Short mmCIF file of C-alpha atoms and ligand atoms in Angstrom, two decimals:
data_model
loop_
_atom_site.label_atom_id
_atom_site.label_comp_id
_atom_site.label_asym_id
_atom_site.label_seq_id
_atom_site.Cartn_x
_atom_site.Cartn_y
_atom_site.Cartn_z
CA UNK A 1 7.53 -5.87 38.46
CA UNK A 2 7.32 -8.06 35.26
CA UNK A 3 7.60 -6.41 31.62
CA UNK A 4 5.59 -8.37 29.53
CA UNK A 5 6.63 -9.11 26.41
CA UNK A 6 4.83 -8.83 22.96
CA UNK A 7 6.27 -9.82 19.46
CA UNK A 8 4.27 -8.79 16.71
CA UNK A 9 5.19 -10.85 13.03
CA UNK A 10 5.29 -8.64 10.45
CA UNK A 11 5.56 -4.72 10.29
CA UNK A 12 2.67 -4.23 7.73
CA UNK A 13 -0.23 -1.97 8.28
CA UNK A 14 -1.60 -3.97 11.03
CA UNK A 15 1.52 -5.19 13.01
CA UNK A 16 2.69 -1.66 13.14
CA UNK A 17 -1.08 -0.52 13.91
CA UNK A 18 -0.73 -2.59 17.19
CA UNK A 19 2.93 -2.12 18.18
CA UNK A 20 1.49 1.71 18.78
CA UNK A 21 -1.44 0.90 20.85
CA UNK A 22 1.08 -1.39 22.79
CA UNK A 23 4.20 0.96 23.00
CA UNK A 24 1.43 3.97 24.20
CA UNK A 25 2.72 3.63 27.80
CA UNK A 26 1.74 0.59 29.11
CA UNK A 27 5.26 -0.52 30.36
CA UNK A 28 5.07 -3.68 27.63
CA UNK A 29 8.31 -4.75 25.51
CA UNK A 30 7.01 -4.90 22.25
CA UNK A 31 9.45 -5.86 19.29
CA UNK A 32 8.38 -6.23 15.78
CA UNK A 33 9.82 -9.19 13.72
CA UNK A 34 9.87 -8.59 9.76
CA UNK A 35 10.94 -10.71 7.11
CA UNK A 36 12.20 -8.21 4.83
CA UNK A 37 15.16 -6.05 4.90
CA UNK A 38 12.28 -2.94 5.94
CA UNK A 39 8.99 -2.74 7.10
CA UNK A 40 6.07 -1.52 5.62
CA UNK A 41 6.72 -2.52 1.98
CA UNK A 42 3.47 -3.69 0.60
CA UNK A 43 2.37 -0.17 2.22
CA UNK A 44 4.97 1.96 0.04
CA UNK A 45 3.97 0.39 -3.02
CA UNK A 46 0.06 0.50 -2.19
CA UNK A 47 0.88 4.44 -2.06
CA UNK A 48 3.04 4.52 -5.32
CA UNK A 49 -0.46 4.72 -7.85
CA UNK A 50 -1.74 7.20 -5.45
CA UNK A 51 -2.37 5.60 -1.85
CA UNK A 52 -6.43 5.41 -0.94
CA UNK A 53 -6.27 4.91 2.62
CA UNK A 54 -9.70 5.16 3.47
CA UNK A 55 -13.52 6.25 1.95
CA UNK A 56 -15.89 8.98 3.06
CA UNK A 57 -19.22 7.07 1.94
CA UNK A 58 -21.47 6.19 5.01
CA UNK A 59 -20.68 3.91 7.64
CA UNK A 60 -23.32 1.07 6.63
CA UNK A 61 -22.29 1.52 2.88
CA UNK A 62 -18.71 1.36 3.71
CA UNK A 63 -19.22 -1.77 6.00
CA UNK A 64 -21.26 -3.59 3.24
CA UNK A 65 -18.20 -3.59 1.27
CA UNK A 66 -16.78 -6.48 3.57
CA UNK A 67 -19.79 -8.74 2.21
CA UNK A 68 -19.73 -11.63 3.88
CA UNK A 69 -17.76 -11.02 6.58
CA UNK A 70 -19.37 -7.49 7.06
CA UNK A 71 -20.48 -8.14 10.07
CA UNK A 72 -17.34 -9.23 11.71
CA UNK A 73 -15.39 -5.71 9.94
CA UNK A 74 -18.24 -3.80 11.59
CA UNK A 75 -17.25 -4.46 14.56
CA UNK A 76 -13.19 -3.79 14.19
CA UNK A 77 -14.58 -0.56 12.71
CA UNK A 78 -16.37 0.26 15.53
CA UNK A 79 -12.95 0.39 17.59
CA UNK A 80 -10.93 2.26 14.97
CA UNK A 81 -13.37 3.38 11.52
CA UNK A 82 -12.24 5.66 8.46
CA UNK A 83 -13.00 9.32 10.61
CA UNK A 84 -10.35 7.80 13.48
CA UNK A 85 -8.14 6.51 10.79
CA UNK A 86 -8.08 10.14 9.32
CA UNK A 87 -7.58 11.51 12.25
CA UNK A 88 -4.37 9.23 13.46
CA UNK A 89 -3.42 10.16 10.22
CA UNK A 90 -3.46 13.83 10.81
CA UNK A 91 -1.94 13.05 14.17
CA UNK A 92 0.94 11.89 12.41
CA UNK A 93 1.48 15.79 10.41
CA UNK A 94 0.32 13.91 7.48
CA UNK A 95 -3.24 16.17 5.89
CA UNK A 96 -5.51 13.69 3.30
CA UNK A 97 -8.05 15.14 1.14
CA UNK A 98 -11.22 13.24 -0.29
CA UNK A 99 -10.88 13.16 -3.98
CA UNK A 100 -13.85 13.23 -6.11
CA UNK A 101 -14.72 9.43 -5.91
CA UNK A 102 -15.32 10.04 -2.14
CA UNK A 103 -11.52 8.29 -1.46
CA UNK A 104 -9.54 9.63 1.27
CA UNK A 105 -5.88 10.16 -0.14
CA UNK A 106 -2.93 11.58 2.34
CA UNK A 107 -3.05 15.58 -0.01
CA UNK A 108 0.95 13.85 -1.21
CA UNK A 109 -0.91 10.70 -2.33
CA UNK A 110 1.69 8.83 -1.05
CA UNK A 111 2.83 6.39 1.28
CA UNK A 112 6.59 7.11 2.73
CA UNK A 113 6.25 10.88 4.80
CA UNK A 114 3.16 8.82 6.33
CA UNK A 115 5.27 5.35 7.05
CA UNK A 116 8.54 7.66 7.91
CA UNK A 117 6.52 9.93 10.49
CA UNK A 118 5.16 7.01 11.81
CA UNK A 119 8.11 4.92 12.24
CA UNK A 120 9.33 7.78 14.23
CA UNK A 121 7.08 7.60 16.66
CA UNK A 122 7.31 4.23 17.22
CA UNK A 123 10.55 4.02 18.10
CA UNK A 124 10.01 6.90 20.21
CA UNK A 125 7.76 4.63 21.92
CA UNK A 126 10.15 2.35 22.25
CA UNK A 127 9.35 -0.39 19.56
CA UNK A 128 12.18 -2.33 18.61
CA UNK A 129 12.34 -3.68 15.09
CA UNK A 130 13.88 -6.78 13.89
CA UNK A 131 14.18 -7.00 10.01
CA UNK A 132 15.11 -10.15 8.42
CA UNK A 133 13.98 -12.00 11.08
CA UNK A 134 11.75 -14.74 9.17
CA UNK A 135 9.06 -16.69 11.14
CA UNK A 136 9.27 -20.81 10.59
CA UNK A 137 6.46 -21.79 13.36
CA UNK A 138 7.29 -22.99 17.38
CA UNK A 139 9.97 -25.00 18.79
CA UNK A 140 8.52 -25.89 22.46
CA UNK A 141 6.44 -23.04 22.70
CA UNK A 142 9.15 -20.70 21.56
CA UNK A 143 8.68 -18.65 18.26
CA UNK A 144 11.38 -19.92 15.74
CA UNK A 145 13.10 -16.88 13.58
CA UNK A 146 15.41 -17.97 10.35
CA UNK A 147 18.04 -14.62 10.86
CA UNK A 148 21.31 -13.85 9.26
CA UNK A 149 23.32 -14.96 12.01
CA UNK A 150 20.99 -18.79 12.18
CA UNK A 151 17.91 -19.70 13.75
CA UNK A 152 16.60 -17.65 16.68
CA UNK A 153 14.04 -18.89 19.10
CA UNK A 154 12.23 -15.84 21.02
CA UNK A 155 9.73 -16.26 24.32
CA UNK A 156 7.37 -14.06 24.26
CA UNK A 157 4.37 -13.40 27.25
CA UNK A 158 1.59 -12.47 24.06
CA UNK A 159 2.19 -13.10 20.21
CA UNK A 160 0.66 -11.14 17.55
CA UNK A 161 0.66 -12.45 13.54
CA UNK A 162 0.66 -9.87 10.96
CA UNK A 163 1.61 -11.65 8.29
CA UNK A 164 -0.13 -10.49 5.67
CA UNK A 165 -1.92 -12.57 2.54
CA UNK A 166 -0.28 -14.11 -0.47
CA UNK A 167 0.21 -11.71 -2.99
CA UNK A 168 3.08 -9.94 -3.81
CA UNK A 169 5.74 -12.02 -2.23
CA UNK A 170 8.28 -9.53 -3.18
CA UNK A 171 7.16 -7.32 -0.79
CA UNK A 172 7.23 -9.83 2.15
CA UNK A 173 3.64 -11.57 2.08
CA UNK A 174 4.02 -14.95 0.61
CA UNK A 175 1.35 -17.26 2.58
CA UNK A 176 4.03 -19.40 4.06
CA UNK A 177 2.71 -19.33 7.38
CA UNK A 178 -0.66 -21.18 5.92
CA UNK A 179 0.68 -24.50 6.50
CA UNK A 180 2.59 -23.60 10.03
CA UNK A 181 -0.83 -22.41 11.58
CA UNK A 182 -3.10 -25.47 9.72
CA UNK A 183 -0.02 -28.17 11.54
CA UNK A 184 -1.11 -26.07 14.39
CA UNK A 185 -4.63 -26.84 14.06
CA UNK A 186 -5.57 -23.59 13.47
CA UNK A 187 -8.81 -23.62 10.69
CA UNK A 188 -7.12 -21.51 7.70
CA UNK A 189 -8.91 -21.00 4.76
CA UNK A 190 -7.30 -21.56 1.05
CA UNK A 191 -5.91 -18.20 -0.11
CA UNK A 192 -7.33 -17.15 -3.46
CA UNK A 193 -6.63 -13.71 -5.39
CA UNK A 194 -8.37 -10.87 -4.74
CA UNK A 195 -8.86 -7.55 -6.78
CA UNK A 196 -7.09 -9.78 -9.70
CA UNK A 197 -7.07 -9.98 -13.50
CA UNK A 198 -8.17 -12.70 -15.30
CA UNK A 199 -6.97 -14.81 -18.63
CA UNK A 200 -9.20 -14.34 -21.40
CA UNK A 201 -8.15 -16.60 -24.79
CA UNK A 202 -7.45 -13.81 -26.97
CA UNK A 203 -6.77 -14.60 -30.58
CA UNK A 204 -3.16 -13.64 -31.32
CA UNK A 205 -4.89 -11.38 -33.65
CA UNK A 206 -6.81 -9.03 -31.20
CA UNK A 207 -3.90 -9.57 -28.72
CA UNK A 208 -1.07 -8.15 -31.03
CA UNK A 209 -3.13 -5.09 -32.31
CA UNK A 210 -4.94 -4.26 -28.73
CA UNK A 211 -2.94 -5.69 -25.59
CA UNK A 212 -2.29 -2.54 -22.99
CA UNK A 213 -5.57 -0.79 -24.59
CA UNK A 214 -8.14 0.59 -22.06
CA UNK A 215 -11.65 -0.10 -22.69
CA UNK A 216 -14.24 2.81 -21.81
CA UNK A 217 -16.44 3.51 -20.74
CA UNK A 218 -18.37 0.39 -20.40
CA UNK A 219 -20.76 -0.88 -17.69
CA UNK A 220 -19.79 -4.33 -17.15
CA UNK A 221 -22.22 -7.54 -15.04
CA UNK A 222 -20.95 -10.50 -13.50
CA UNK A 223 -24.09 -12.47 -11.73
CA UNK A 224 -26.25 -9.58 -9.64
CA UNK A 225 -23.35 -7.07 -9.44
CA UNK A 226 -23.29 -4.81 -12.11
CA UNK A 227 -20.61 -1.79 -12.47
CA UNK A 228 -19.60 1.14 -14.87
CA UNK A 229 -16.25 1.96 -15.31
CA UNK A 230 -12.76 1.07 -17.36
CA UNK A 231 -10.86 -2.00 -17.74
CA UNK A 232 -7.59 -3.02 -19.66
CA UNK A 233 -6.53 -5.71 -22.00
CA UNK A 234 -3.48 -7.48 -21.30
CA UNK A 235 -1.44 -10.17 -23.19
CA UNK A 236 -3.38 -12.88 -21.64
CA UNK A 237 -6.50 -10.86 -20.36
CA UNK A 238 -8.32 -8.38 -18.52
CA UNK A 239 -7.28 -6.10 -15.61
CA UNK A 240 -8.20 -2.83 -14.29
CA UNK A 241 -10.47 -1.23 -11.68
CA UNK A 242 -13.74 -2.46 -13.03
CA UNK A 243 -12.35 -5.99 -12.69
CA UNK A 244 -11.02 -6.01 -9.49
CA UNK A 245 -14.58 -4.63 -8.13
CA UNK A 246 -16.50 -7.97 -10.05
CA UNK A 247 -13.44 -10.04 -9.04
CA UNK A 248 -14.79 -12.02 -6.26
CA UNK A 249 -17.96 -12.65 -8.26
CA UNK A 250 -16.02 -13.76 -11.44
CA UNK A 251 -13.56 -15.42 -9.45
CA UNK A 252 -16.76 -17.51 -7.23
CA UNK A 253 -18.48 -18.18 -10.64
CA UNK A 254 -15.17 -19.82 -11.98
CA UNK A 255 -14.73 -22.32 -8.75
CA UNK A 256 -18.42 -23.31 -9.08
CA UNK A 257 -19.57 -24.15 -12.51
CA UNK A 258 -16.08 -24.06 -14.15
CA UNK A 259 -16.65 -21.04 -16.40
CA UNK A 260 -17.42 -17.81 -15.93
CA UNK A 261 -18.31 -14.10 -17.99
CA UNK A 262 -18.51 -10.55 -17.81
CA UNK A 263 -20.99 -9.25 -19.65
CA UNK A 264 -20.01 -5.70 -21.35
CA UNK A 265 -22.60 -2.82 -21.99
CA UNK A 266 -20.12 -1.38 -24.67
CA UNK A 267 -22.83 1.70 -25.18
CA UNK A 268 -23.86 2.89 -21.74
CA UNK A 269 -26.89 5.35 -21.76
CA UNK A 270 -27.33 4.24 -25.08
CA UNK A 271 -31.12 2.84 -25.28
CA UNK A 272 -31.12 -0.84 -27.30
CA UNK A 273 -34.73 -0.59 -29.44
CA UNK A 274 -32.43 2.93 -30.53
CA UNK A 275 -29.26 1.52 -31.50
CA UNK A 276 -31.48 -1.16 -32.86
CA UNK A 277 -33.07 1.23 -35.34
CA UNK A 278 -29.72 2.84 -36.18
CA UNK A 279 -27.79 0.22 -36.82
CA UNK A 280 -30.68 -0.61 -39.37
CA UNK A 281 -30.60 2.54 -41.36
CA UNK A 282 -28.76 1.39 -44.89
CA UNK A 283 -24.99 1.16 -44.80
CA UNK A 284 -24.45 2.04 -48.25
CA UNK A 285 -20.76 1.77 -49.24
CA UNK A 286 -19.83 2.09 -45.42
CA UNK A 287 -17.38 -0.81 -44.00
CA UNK A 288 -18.65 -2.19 -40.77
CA UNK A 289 -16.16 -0.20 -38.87
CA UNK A 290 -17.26 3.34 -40.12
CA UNK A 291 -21.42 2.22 -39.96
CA UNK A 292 -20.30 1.12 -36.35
CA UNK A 293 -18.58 4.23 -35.28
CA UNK A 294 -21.22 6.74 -37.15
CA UNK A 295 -24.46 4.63 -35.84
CA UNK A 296 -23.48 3.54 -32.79
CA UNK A 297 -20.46 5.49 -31.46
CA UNK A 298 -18.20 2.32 -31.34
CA UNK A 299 -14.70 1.95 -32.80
CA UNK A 300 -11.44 1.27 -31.95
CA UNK A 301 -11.07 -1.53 -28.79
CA UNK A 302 -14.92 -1.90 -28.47
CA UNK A 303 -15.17 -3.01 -31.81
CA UNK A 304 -12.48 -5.13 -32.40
CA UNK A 305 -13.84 -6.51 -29.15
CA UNK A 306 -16.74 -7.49 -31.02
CA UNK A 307 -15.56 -9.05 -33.58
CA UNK A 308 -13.09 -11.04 -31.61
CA UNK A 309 -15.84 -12.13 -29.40
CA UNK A 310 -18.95 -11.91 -31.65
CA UNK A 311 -19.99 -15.07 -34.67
CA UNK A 312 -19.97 -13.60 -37.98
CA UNK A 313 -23.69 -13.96 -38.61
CA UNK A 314 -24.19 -11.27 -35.29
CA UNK A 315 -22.10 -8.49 -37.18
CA UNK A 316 -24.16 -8.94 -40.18
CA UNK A 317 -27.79 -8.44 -38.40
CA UNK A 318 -28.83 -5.08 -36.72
CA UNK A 319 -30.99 -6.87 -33.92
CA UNK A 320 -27.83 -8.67 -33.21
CA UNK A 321 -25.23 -6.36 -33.40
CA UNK A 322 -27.00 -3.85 -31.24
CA UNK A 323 -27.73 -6.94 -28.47
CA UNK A 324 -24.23 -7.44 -28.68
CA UNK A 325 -23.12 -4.09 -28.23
CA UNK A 326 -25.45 -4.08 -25.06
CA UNK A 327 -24.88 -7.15 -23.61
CA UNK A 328 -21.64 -8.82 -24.79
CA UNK A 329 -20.54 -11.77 -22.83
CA UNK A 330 -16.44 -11.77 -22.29
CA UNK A 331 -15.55 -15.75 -21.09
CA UNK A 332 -12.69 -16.23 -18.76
CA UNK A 333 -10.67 -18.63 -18.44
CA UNK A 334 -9.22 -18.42 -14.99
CA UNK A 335 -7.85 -15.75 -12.26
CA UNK A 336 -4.32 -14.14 -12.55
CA UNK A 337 -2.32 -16.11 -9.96
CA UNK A 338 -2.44 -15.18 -6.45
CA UNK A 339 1.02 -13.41 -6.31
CA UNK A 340 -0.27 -10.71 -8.56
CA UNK A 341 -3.20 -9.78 -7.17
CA UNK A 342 -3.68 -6.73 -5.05
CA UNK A 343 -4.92 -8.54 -2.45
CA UNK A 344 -6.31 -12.02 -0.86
CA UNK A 345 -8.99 -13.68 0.12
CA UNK A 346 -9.60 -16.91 2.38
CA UNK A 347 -6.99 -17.46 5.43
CA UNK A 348 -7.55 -17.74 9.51
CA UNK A 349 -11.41 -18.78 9.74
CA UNK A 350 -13.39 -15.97 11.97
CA UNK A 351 -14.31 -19.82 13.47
CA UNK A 352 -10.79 -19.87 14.99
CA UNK A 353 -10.62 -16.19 16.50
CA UNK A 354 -12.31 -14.81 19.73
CA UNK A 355 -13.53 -10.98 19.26
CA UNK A 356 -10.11 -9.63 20.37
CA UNK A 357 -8.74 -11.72 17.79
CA UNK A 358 -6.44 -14.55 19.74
CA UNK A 359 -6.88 -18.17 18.07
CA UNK A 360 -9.01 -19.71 20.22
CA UNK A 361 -6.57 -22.99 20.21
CA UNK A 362 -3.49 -21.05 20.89
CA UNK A 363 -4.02 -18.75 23.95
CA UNK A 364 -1.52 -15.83 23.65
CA UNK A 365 -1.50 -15.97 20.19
CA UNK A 366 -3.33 -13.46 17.84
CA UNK A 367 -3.96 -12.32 14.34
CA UNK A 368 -4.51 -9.49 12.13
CA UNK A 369 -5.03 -8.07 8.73
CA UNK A 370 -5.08 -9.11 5.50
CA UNK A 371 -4.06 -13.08 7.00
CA UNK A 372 -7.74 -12.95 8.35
CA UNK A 373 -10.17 -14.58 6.06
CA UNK A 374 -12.04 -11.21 4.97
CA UNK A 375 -12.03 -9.25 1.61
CA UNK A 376 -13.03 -6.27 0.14
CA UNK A 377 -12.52 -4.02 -3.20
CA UNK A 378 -9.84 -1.63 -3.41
CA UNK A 379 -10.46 1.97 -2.92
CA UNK A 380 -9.40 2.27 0.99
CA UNK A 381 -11.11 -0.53 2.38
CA UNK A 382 -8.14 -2.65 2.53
CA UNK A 383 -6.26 -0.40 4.12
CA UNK A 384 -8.85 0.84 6.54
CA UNK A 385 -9.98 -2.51 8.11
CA UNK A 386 -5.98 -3.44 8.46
CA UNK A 387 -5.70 -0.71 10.64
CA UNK A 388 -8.30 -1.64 12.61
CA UNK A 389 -7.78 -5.30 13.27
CA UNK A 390 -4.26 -4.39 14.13
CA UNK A 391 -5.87 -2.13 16.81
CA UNK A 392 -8.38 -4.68 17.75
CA UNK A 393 -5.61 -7.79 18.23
CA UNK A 394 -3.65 -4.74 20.50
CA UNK A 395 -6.86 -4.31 22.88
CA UNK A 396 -7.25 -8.07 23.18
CA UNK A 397 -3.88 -8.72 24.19
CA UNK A 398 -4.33 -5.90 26.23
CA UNK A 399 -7.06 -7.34 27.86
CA UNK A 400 -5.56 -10.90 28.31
CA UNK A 401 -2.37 -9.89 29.90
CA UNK A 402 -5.11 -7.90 32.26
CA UNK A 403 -6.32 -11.22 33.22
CA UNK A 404 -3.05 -12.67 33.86
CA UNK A 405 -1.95 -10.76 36.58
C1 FAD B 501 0.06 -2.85 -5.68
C2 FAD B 501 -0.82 -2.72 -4.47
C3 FAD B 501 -1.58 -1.58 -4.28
C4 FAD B 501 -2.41 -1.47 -3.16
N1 FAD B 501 -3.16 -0.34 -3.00
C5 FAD B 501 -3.98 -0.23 -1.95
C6 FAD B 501 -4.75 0.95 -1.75
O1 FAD B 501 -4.61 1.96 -2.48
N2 FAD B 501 -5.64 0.97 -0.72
C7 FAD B 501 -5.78 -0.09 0.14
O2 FAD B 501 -6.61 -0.02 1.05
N3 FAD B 501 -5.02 -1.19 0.01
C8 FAD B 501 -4.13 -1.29 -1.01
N4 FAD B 501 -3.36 -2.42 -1.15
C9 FAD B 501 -3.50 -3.51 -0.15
C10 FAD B 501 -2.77 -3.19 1.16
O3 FAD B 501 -1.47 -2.72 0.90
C11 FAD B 501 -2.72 -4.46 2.02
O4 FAD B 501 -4.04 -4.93 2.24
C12 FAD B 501 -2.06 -4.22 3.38
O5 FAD B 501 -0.70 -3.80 3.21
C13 FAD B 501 -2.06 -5.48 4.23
O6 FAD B 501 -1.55 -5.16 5.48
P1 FAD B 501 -1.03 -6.28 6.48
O7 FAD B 501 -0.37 -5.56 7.61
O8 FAD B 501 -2.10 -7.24 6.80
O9 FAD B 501 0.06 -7.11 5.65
P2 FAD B 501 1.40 -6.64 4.77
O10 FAD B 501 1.30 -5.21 4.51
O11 FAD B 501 1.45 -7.62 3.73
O12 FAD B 501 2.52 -6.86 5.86
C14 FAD B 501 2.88 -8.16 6.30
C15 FAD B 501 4.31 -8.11 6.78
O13 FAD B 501 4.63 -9.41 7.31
C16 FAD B 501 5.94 -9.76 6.90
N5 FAD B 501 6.02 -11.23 6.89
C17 FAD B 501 5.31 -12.09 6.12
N6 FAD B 501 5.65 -13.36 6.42
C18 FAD B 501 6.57 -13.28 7.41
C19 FAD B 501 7.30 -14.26 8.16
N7 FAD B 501 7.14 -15.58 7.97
N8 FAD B 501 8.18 -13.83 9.10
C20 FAD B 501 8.35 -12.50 9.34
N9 FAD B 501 7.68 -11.53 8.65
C21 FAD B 501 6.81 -11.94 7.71
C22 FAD B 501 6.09 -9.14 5.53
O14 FAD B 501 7.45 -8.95 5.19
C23 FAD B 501 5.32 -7.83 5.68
O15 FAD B 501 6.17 -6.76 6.06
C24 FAD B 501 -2.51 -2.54 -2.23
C25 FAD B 501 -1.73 -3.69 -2.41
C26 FAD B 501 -0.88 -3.79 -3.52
C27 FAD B 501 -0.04 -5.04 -3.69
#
């Protein structure tokens, strides 16, 4: 009888995700091919600020936060969603808890008893792993490996790409496969950041006295998306959680009409016509700074934040100074570059994939994870849906080999 043979590219979240469902007895060789000196990397470090793995919010919330490609998430979701995640998890020894933001955390909040348990298992499966083992493309319909010992060319009976985005290349996903897969004719679109920062032209002023300052809380809107939260300045920005989750929208604006803006409520619950009428009342003696922080609760960040960003004839006029305080606009400039992002958008178009994932020009050949041309916020959602694609390519190659015999 024949053993098929799988190799999965790259031992992220989602190659590893599918070497199990293909390891779980069907008889198949599966080996896992890794750039990197280990697998899982981007995984250990996604756990080192305290891993979210997945969200408890309702399904159709939860899907909405794939946007665009919502619909196509939906469906890897409906193979593997955030209660089965949880539950392989707890499979694995591993217990989570949902912390007050609704985030599903493994209860040590972090990422190596999870990947070591797991690991485990797969070799106990019988999953062989082959670090350092870079992919460079085909040679006559043989996958081509750059090794220690020279270049390796591997046959394999079903291929699955794990890859990864373009962030972080340290950890192993660098985007080098974008222009293999494009010679291959496969539609892949442009990788942009995701989650990111973004430059801001501070003066060196504000920048000496305030860079690693947070800024809250503060509702901040970028087009129709409008969020509360914190955000931090940086040397030659803005970065934080409230960023990453108007990223996309910021990052959109930018491409299309060249500029782009957050606009800050600095005073949130604070009513305008009121701050209005207290940032009238006579300032006496008082410096700006003191009327600012006794009338309006502002000081510190938020109001060198306004002066920085505010003309001098807006800090001298109530009316002004309170529209300011409720609706500043922040410019950017442009988005931290891809490699430090927390994650990417753009990649293999949904155009170029069946349902069970194989590149419709390459028979044999399938994809998943963060490669796919999908984003979402952070928070779990990452993590969740690169899970379930990984699960998704395994039932589709599943399913082909079916067809083979
Ligand atoms: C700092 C940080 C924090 C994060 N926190 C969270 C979080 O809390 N929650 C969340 O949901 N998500 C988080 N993420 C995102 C999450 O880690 C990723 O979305 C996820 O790891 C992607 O999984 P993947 O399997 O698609 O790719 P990766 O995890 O990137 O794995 C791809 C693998 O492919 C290998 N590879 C790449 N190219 C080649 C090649 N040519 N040949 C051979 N091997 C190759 C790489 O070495 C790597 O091991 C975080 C990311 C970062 C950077």
């Amino acid at each position: 009888m024949t053993t098929w043979r799988i190799a999965i590219v790259g031992g992220g979240p989602a190659g590893l995700m599918a070497a199990e469902v293909l390891s779980a007895g069907s008889g198949l060789r599966v080996d896992i091919y890794d750039a990197m000196p280990s697998v899982g990397r981007k995984f250990l470090m996604a756990g080192k600020g305290g891993m979210n793995i997945t969200h408890s919010e309702p399904l159709a919330d939860f899907v909405g936060r794939y946007c665009a490609r919502a619909g196509q998430v939906a469906s890897w979701l409906d193979t593997f969603g955030p209660q089965a995640l949880r539950d392989w998890i707890h499979g694995l020894g591993i217990a989570t808890f949902v912390g007050s933001s609704g985030r599903g955390v493994p209860t040590e909040m972090k990422a190596a008893p999870l990947l070591r348990a797991w690991l485990h298992r797969l070799r106990g499966q019988g999953v062989q792993f082959h670090v350092r083992h870079r992919w460079l493309g085909w040679h006559d319909g043989q996958l081509r490996f750059d090794t220690p010992t020279g270049e390796l060319a591997v046959a394999a009976d079903a291929v699955l790409l794990a890859v990864g985005g373009g962030s972080w290349a340290k950890l192993g996903s660098d985007g080098a496969w974008v222009p293999v897969l494009r010679e291959a004719g496969v539609a892949v679109e442009a990788l942009k950041p995701a989650n990111c920062g973004f430059d801001v032209d501070w003066s060196p002023y504000f920048c000496e006295r305030h860079a690693g300052q947070a800024v809250k809380p503060v509702v901040a809107t970028v087009g129709k998306h409008t969020r509360q939260g914190e955000f931090n300045i940086t040397d030659s920005g803005i970065e934080g959680g409230l960023i990453y989750a108007l990223a996309a929208d910021l990052r959109d604006a930018l491409a299309r009409d060249g500029r782009a803006a957050l606009h800050l409520d600095l005073a949130p619950g604070r009513d305008l016509e009121r701050l209005t009428a207290d940032l009238a009342r006579p300032r006496g003696r008082d410096s700006l700074a003191n009327h600012l922080r006794r009338r309006a609760g502002i000081e510190g960040v938020k109001a060198a934040l306004l002066r920085e960003l505010c003309a001098p004839e807006a800090l001298a006029s109530p009316s002004a100074l309170a529209a300011a305080i409720k609706g500043l606009p922040l410019p950017v400039t442009a988005t931290r570059p891809l490699d430090e992002a927390i994650s990417t958008a753009g990649g293999v178009s949904f155009d170029a994939l069946d349902p069970g994932l194989m590149l419709r020009g390459i028979p044999g050949v399938f994809c998943a994870g963060e490669m796919l041309d999908w984003e979402a916020p952070t928070g779990g959602y990452l993590l969740t849906a690169c899970f379930a694609s990984g699960q998704v390519a395994a039932r589709g190659i599943l399913a082909w080999l079916q067809d083979r015999i």
